[in-house]
Tab-separated table of C-alpha atoms in Angstrom:
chain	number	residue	atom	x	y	z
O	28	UNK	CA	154.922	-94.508	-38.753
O	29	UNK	CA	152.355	-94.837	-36.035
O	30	UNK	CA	152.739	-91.846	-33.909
O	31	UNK	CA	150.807	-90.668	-30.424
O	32	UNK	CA	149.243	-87.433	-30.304
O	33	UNK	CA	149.624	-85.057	-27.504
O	34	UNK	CA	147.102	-82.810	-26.192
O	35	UNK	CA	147.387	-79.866	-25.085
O	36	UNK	CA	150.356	-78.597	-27.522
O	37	UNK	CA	151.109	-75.980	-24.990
O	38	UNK	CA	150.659	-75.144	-21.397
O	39	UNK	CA	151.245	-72.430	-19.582
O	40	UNK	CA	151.155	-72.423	-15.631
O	41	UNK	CA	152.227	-70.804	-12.974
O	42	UNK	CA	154.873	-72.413	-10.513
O	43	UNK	CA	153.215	-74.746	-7.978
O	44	UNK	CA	150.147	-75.298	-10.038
O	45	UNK	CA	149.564	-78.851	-11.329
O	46	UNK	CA	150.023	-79.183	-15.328
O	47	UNK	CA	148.188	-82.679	-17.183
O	48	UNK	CA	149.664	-83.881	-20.569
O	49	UNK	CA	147.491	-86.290	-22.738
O	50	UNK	CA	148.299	-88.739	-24.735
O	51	UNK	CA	146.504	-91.419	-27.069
O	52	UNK	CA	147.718	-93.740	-29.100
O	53	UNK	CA	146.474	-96.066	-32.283
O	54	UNK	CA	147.616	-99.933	-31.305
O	55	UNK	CA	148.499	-102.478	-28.501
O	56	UNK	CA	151.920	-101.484	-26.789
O	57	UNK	CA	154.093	-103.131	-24.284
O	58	UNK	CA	154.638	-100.474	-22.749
O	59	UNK	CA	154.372	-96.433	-22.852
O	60	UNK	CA	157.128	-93.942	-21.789
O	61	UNK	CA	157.041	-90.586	-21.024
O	62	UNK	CA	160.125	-88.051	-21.817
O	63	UNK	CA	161.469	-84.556	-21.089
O	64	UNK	CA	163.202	-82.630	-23.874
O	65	UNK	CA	164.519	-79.335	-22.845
O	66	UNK	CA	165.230	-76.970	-25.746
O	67	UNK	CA	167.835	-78.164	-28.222
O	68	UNK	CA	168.787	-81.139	-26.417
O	69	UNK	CA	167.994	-84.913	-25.936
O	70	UNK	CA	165.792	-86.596	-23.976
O	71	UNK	CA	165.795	-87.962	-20.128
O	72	UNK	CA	163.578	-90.473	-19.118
O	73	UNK	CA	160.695	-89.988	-16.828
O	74	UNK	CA	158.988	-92.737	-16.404
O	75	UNK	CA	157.921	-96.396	-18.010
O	76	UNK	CA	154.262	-98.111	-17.608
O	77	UNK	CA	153.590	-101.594	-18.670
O	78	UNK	CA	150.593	-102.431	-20.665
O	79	UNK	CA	149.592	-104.385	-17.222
O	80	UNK	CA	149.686	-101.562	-15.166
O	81	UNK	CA	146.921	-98.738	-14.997
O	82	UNK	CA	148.942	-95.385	-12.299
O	83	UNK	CA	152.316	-94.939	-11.682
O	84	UNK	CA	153.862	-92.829	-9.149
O	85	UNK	CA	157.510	-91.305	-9.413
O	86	UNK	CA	158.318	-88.092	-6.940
O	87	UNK	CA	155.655	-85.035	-8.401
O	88	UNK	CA	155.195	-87.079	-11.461
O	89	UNK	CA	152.014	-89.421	-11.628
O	90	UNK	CA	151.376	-91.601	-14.660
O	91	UNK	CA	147.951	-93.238	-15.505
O	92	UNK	CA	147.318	-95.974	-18.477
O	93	UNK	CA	143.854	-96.940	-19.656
O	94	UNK	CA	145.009	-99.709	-22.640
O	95	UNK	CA	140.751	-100.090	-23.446
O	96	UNK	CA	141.193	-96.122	-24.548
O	97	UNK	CA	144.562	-96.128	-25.679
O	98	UNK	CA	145.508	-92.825	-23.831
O	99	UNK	CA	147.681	-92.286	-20.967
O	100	UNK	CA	148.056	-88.997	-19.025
O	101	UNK	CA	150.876	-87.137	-17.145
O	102	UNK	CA	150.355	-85.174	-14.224
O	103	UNK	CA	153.599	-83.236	-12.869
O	104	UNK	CA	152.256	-82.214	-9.232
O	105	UNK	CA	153.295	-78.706	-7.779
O	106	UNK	CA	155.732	-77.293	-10.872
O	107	UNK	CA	158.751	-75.423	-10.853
O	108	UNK	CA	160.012	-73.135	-13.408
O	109	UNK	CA	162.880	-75.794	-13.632
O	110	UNK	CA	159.980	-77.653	-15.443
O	111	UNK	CA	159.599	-76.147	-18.530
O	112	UNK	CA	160.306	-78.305	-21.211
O	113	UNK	CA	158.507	-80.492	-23.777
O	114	UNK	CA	156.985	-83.859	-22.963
O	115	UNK	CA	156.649	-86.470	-25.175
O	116	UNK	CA	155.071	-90.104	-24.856
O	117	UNK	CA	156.662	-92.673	-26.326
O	118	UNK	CA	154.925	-96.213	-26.800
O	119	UNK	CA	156.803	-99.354	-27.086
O	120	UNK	CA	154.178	-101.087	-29.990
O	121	UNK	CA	153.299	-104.646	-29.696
O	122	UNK	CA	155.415	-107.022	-32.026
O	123	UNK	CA	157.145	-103.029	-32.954
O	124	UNK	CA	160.867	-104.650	-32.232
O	125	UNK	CA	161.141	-102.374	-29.779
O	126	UNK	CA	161.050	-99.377	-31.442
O	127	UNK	CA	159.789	-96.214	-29.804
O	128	UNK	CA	156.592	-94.287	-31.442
O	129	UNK	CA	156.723	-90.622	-30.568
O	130	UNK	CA	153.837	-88.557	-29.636
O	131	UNK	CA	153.597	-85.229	-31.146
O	132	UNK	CA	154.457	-83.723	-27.542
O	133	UNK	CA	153.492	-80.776	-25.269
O	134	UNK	CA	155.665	-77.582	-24.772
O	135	UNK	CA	155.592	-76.642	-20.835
O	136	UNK	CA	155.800	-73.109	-19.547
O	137	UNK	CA	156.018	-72.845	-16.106
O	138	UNK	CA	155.913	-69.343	-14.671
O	139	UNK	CA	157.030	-67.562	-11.773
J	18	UNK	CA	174.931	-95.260	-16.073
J	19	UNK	CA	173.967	-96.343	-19.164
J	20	UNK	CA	175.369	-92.991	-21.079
J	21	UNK	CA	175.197	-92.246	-24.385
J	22	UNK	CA	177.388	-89.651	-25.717
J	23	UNK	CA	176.910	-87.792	-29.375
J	24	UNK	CA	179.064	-85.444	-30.694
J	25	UNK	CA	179.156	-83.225	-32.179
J	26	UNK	CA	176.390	-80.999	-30.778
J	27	UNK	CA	176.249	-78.271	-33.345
J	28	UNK	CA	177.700	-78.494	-37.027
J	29	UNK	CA	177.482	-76.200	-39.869
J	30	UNK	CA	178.196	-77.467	-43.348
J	31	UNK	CA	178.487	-76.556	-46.714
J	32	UNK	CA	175.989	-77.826	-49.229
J	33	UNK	CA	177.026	-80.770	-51.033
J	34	UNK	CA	179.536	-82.080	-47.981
J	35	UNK	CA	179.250	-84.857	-46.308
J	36	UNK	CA	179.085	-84.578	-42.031
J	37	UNK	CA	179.374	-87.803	-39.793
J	38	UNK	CA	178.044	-87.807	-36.171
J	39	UNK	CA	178.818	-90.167	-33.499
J	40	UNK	CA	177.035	-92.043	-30.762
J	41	UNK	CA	179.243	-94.005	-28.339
J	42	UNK	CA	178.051	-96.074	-25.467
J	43	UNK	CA	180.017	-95.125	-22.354
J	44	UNK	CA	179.369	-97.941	-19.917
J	45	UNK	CA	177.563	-100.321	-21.642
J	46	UNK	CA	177.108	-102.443	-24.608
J	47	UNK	CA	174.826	-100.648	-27.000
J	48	UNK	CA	173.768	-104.122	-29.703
J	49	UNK	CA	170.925	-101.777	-31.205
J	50	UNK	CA	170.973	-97.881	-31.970
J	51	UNK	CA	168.277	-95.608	-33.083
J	52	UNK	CA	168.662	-92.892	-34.705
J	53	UNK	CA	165.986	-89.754	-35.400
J	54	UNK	CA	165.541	-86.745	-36.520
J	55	UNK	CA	163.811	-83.752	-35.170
J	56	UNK	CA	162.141	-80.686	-36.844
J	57	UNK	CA	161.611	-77.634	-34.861
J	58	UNK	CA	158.880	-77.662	-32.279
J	59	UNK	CA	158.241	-81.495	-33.860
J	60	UNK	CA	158.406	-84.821	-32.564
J	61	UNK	CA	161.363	-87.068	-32.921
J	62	UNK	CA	160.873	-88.984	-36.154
J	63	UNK	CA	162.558	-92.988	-36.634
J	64	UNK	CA	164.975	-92.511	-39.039
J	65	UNK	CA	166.609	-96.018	-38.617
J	66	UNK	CA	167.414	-98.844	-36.673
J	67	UNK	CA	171.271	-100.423	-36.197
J	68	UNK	CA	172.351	-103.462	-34.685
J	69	UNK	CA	175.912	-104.363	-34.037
J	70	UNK	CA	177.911	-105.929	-37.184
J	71	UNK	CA	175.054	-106.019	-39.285
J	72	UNK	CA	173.022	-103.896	-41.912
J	73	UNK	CA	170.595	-100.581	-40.877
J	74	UNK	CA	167.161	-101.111	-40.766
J	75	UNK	CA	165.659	-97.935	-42.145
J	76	UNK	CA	162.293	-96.254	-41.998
J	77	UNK	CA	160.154	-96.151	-45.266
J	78	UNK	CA	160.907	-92.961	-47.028
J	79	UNK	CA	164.420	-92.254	-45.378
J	80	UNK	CA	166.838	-92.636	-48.203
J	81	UNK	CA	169.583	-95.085	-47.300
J	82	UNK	CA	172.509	-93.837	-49.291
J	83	UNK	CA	171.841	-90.530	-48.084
J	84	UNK	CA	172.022	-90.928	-44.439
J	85	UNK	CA	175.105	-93.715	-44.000
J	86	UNK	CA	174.733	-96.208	-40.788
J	87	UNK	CA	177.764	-97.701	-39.477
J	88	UNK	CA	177.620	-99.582	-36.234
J	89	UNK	CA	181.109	-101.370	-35.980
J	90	UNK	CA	181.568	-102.294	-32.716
J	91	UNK	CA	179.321	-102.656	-29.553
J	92	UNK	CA	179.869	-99.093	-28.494
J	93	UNK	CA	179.887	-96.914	-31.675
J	94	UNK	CA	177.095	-96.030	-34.360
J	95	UNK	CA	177.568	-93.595	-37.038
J	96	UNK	CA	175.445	-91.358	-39.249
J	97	UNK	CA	177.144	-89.401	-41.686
J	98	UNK	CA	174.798	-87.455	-43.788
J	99	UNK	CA	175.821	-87.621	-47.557
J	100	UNK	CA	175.560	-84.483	-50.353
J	101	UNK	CA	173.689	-82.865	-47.007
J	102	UNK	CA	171.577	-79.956	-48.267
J	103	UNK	CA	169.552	-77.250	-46.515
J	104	UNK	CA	166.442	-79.684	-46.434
J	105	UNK	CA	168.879	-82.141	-44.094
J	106	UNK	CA	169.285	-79.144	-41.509
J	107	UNK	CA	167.600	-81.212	-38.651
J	108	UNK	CA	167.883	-81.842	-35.130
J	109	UNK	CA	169.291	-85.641	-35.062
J	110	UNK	CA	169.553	-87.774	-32.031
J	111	UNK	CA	170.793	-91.223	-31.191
J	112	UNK	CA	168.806	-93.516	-28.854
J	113	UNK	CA	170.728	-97.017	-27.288
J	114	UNK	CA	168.578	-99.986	-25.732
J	115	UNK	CA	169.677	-100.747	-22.712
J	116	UNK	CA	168.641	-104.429	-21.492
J	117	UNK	CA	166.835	-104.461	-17.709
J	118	UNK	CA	165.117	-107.097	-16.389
J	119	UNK	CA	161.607	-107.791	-18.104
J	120	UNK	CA	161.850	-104.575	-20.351
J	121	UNK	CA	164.004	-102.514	-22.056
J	122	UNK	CA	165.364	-98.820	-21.500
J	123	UNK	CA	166.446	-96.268	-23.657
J	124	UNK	CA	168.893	-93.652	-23.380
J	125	UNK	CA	169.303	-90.902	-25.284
J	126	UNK	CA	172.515	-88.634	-26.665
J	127	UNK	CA	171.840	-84.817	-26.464
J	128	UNK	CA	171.521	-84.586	-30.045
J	129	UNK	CA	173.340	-82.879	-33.327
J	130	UNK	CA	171.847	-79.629	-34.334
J	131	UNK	CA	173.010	-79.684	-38.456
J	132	UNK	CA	172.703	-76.524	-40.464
J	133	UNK	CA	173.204	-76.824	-44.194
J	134	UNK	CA	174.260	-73.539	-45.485
């Protein structure tokens, strides 16, 4: 299956520093959703962009969509340690049935 | 709302058994179910698609007899792993669309870690 990749793999901050997850993509979507895994457990939802939409704005989180690239980033504004986790786009493909692509994700370390 | 519960969280099996995990919609009517599997430090991988009262939908290369889909009733979906062996010791987790205006939302159980001993 189609699947998103992530860049970078890994990050490592320090609290209150900004951290920026990439990700690109190979076909039209309907949409593109980003996710937070913490370790050994299932996702939460973040945050959901239409194909129509290019930044989207949700507490520290910021989400931006550029369809003519195929990418999207998210930038998590001012992190916590509570933020560590993996991050993982998820694209809703055109004509997909709905189906959610993964991207290949980012593991977050957020230090104190 | 819209909470999906999967249990169990952790199983340990014996090769050759068979183990069954459930996903049950708590306040809502889950019509589809997706189910994955994750490797460590992997992505989630589409293992297969249910809707209510009718056949699984499965990825190519996932092996239908092997991994069972049952989704009865509006609130339940099953996946019991068949013969499981240590290759099938996986992080699985079930996904339910949840209808909302022009697009839909997923939830997410927290997952089955299965070790095949």
């Amino acid at each position: 299956s189609q699947q998103g990749e992530e860049d970078p793999q890994a990050l490592s901050i320090q609290e209150g520093e900004n951290a920026t997850m990439n990700c690109s993509y190979k076909t039209s979507i309907n949409n593109l959703q980003w996710y937070r895994q913490n370790s050994g457990r299932g996702l939460v939802h973040l945050i959901l962009i239409r194909s129509n939409e290019r930044e989207k704005h949700s507490g520290r989180l910021r989400v931006t969509l550029d369809t003519s690239k195929k990418s999207s980033s998210l930038l998590i504004t001012a992190s916590r340690a509570a933020d560590t986790a993996s991050y993982f786009c998820a694209t809703d493909l055109t004509g997909g049935g709905n189906k959610l692509t993964f991207g290949t994700g980012t593991q977050l370390k957020v230090e104190l | 709302g819209a909470v999906v519960s999967q249990h169990p969280s952790r199983v340990i099996c014996k090769s050759g058994t068979s183990v069954k995990i459930e996903c049950r919609s708590l306040d809502f009517q889950a019509t589809t179910m997706f189910w994955y599997r994750q490797f460590p430090k992997q992505s989630l991988m589409l293992m297969a698609t249910s809707n209510e009262g009718s056949k699984a939908t499965y990825e190519q290369g996932v092996e239908k007899d092997k991994f069972l889909i049952n989704h009865a009733s509006l609130t339940l979906s099953t996946l019991t792993v068949t013969s499981a062996h240590p290759e099938d010791s996986s992080f699985y987790i079930c996904s339910a669309k949840v209808s909302g205006s022009s697009f839909f939302r997923y939830t997410f159980g927290s997952g089955t870690r299965l070790t095949v001993v």
